[in-house]
PDB file of C-alpha atoms in Angstrom:
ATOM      1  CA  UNK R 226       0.000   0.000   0.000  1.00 42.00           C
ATOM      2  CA  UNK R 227       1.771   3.120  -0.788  1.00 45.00           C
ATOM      3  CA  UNK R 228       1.515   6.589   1.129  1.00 47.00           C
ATOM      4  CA  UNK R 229      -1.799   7.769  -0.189  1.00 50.00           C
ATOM      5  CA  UNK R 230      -3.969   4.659   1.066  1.00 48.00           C
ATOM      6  CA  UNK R 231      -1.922   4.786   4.320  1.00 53.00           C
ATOM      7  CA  UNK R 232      -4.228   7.304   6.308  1.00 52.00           C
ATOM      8  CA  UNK R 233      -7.854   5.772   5.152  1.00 56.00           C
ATOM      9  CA  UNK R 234      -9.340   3.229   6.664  1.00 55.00           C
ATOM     10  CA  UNK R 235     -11.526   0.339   4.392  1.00 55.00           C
ATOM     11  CA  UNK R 236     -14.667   1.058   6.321  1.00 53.00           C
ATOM     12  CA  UNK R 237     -16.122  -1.746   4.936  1.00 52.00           C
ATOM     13  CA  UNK R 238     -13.572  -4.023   7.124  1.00 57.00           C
ATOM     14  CA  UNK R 239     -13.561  -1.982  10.319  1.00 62.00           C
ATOM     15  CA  UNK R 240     -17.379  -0.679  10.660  1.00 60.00           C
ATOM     16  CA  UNK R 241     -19.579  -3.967  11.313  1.00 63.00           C
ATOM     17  CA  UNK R 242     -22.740  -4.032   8.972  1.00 64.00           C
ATOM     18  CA  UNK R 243     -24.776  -1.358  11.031  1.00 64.00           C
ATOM     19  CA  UNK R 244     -28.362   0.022   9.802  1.00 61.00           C
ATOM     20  CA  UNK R 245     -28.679   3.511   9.635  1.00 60.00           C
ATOM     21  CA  UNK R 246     -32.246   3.702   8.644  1.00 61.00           C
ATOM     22  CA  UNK R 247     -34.008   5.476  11.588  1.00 59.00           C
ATOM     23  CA  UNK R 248     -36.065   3.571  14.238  1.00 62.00           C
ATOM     24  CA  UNK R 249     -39.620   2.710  13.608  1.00 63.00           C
ATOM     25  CA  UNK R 250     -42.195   4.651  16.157  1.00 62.00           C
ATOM     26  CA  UNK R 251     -39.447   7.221  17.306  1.00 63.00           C
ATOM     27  CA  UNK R 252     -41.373   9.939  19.709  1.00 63.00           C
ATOM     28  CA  UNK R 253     -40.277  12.614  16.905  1.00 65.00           C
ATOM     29  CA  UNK R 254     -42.042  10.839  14.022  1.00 63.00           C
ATOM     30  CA  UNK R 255     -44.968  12.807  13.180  1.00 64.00           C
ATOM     31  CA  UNK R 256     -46.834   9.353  11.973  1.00 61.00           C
ATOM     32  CA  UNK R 257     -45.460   6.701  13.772  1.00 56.00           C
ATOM     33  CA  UNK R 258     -45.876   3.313  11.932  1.00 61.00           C
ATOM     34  CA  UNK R 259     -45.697   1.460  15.085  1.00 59.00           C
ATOM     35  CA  UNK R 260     -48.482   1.522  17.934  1.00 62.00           C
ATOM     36  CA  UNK R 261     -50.312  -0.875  19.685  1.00 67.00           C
ATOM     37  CA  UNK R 262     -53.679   0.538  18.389  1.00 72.00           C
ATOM     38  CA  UNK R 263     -55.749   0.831  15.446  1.00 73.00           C
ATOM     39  CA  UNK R 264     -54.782   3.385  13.259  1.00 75.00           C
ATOM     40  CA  UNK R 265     -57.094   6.229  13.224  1.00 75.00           C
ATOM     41  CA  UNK R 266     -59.568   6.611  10.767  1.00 76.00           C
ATOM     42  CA  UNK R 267     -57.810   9.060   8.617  1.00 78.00           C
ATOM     43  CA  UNK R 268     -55.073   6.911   8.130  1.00 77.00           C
ATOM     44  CA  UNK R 269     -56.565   4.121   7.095  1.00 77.00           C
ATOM     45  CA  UNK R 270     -56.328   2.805   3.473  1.00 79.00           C
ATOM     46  CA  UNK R 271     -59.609   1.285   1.908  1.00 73.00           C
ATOM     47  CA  UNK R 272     -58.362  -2.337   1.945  1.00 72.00           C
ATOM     48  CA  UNK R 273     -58.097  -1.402   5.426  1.00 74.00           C
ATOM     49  CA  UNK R 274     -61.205  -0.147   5.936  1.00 70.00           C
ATOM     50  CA  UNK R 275     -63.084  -2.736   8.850  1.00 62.00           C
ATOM     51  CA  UNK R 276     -66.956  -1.362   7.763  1.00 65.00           C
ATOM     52  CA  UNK R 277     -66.136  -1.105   4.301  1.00 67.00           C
ATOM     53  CA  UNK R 278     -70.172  -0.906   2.460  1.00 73.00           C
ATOM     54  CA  UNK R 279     -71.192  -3.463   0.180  1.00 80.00           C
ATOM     55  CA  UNK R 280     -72.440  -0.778  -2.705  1.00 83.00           C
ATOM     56  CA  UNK R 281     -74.136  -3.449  -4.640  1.00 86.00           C
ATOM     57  CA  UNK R 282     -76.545  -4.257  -1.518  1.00 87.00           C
ATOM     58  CA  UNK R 283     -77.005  -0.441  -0.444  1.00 89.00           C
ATOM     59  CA  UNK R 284     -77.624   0.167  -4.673  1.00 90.00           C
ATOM     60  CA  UNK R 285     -80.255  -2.383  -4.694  1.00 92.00           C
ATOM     61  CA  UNK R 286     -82.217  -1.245  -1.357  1.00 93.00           C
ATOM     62  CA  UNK R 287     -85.502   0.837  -2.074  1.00 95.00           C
ATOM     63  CA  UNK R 288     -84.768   3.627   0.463  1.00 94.00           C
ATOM     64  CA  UNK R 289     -81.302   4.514  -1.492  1.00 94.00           C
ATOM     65  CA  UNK R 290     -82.822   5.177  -4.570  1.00 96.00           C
ATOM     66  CA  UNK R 291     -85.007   7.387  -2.656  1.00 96.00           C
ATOM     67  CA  UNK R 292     -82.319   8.955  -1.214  1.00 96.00           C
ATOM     68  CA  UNK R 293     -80.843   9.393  -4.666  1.00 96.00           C
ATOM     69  CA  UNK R 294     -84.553  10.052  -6.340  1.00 97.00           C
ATOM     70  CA  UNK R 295     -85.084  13.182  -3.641  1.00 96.00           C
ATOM     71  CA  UNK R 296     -81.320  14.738  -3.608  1.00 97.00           C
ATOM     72  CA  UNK R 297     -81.854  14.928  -7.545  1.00 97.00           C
ATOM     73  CA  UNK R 298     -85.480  16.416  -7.490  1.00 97.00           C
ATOM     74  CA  UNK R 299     -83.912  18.503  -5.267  1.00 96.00           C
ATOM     75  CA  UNK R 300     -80.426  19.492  -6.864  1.00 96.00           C
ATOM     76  CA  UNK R 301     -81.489  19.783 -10.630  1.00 97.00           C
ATOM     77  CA  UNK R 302     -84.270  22.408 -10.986  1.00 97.00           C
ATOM     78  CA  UNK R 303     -82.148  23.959  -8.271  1.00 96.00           C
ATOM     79  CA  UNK R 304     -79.257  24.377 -10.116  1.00 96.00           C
ATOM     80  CA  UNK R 305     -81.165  24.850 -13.621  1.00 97.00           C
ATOM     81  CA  UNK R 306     -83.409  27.833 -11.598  1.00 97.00           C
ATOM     82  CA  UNK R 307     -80.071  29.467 -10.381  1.00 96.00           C
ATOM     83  CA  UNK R 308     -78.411  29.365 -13.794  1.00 97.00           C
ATOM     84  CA  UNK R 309     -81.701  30.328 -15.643  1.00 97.00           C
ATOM     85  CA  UNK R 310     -82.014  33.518 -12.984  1.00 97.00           C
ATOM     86  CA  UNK R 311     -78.310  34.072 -12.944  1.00 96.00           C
ATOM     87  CA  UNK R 312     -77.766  34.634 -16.719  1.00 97.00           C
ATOM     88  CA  UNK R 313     -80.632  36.709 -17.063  1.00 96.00           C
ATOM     89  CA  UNK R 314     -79.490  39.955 -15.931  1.00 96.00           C
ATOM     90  CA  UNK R 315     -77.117  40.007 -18.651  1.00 96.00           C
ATOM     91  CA  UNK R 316     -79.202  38.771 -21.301  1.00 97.00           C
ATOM     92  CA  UNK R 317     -82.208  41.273 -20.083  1.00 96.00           C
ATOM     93  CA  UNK R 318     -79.525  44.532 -20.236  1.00 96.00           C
ATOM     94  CA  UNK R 319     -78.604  43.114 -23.372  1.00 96.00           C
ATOM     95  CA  UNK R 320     -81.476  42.469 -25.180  1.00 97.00           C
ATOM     96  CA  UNK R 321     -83.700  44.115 -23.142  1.00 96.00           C
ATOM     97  CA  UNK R 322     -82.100  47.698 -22.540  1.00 95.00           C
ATOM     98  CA  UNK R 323     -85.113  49.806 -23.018  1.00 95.00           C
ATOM     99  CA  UNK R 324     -87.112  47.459 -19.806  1.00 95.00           C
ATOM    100  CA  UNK R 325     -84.319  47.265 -17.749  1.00 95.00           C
ATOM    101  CA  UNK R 326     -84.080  51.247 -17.713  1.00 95.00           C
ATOM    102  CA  UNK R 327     -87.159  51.571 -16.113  1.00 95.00           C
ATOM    103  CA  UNK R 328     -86.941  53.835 -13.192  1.00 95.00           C
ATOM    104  CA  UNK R 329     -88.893  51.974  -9.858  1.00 92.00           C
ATOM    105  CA  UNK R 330     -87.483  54.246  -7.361  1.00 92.00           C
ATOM    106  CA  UNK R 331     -85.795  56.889  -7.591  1.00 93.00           C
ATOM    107  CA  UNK R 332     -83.114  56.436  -9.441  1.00 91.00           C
ATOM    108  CA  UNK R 333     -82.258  52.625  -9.003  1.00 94.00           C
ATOM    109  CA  UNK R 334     -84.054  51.096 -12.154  1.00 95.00           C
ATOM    110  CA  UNK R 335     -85.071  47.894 -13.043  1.00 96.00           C
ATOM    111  CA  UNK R 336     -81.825  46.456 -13.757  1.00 96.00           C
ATOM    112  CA  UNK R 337     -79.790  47.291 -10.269  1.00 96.00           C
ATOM    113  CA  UNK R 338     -82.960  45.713  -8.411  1.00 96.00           C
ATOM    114  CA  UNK R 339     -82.464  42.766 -10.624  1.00 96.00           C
ATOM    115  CA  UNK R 340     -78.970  42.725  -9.810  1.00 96.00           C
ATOM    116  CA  UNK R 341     -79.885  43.353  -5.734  1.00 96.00           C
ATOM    117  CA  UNK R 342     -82.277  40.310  -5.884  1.00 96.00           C
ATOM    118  CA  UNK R 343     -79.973  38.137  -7.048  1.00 96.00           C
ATOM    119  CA  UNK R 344     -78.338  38.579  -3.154  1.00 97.00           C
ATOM    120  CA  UNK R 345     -81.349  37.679  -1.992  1.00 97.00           C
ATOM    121  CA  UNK R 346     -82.053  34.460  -4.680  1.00 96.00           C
ATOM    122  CA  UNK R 347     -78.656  32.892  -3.870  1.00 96.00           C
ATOM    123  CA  UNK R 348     -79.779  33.127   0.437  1.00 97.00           C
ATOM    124  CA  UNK R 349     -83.087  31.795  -0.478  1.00 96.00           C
ATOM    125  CA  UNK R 350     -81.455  29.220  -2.514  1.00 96.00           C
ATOM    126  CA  UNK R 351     -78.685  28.182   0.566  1.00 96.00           C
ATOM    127  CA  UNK R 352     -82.225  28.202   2.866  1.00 96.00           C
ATOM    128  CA  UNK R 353     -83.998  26.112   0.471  1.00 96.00           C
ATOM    129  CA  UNK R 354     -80.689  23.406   0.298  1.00 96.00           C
ATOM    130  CA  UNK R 355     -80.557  23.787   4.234  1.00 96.00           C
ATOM    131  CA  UNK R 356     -83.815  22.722   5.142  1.00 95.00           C
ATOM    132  CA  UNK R 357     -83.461  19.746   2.478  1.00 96.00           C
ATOM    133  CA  UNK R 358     -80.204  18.934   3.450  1.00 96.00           C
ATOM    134  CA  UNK R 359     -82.281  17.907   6.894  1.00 95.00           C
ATOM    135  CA  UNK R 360     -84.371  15.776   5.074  1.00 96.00           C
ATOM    136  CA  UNK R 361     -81.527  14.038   2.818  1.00 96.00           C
ATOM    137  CA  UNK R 362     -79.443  13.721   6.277  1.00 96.00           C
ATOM    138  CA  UNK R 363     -82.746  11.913   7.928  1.00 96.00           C
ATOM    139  CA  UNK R 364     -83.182   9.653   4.934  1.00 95.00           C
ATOM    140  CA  UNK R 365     -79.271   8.930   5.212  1.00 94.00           C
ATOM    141  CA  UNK R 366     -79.657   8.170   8.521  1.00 94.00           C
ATOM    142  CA  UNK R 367     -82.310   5.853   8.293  1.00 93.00           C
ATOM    143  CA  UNK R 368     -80.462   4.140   5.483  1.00 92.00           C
ATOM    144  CA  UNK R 369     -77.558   3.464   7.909  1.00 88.00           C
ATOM    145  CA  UNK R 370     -79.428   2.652  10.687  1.00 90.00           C
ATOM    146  CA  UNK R 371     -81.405  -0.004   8.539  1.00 89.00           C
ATOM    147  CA  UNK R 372     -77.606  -1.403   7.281  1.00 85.00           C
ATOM    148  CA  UNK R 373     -76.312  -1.424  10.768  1.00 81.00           C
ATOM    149  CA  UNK R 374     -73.978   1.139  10.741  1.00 59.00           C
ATOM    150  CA  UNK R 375     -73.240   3.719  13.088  1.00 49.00           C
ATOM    151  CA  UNK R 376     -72.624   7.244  11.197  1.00 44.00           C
ATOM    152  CA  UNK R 377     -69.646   8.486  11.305  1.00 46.00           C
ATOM    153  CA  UNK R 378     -67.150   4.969  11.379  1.00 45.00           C
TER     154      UNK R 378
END
């Protein structure tokens, strides 16, 4: 071995075969993999899911679909009133000029009370979902109840 080698060790000789990956479940790991209890649900993958639903069985029951059949009576002229109402103003000052210049008060015409009400569509709208949301959450409820399954898990 000649003078440059002389200094430098072979670590491979001297240092025995050591891991240096970090310890599983250290107190500083942020998720620790190991614990003695379940993992919460947030961490849980779907295979690991213990109440995973059997979709075909909760498709097939009578009460879904009307679960399904009421959120979409609900949720379609819902949305189709809010677009319809929502596009309007623009089409009505477009097309329309002449009516939407009407004066009602003052000097706010037609158009700026159209534009007000729209405030007051889009709350009646958010009341209208709230109070069905109520009954969609009841008829969910019921749903799970009749499958056996707490809310929630």
């Amino acid at each position: 071995m000649g003078r440059r080698g002389r200094g430098k060790r072979d670590r491979s000789e001297k240092t025995p075969n050591r891991d240096f990956t970090p310890s599983v479940a250290a107190e500083t790991d942020i998720a620790p993999l190991g614990r003695a209890g379940a993992k919460p649900p947030h961490e849980r993958t779907a295979d690991e899911e213990m109440d995973v639903a059997d979709w075909d069985r909760v498709a097939a029951r009578e009460d879904f679909r009307a679960l399904i059949a009421a959120k979409r009576a609900f949720v379609v002229p819902a949305t189709l009133f809010f677009v319809v109402y929502y596009f309007a103003l623009p089409l009505l000052v477009g097309y329309a000029p002449a009516v939407m210049k009407i004066k009602v008060v003052g000097a706010v015409n037609l158009a700026y009370l159209f534009a007000l009400s729209q405030f007051v569509m889009a709350w009646g709208l958010a009341a209208w979902y709230l109070r069905a949301a109520g009954r969609f959450d009841a008829m969910a409820q019921n749903l799970i109840t009749a499958l056996g399954r707490r809310k929630g898990r």
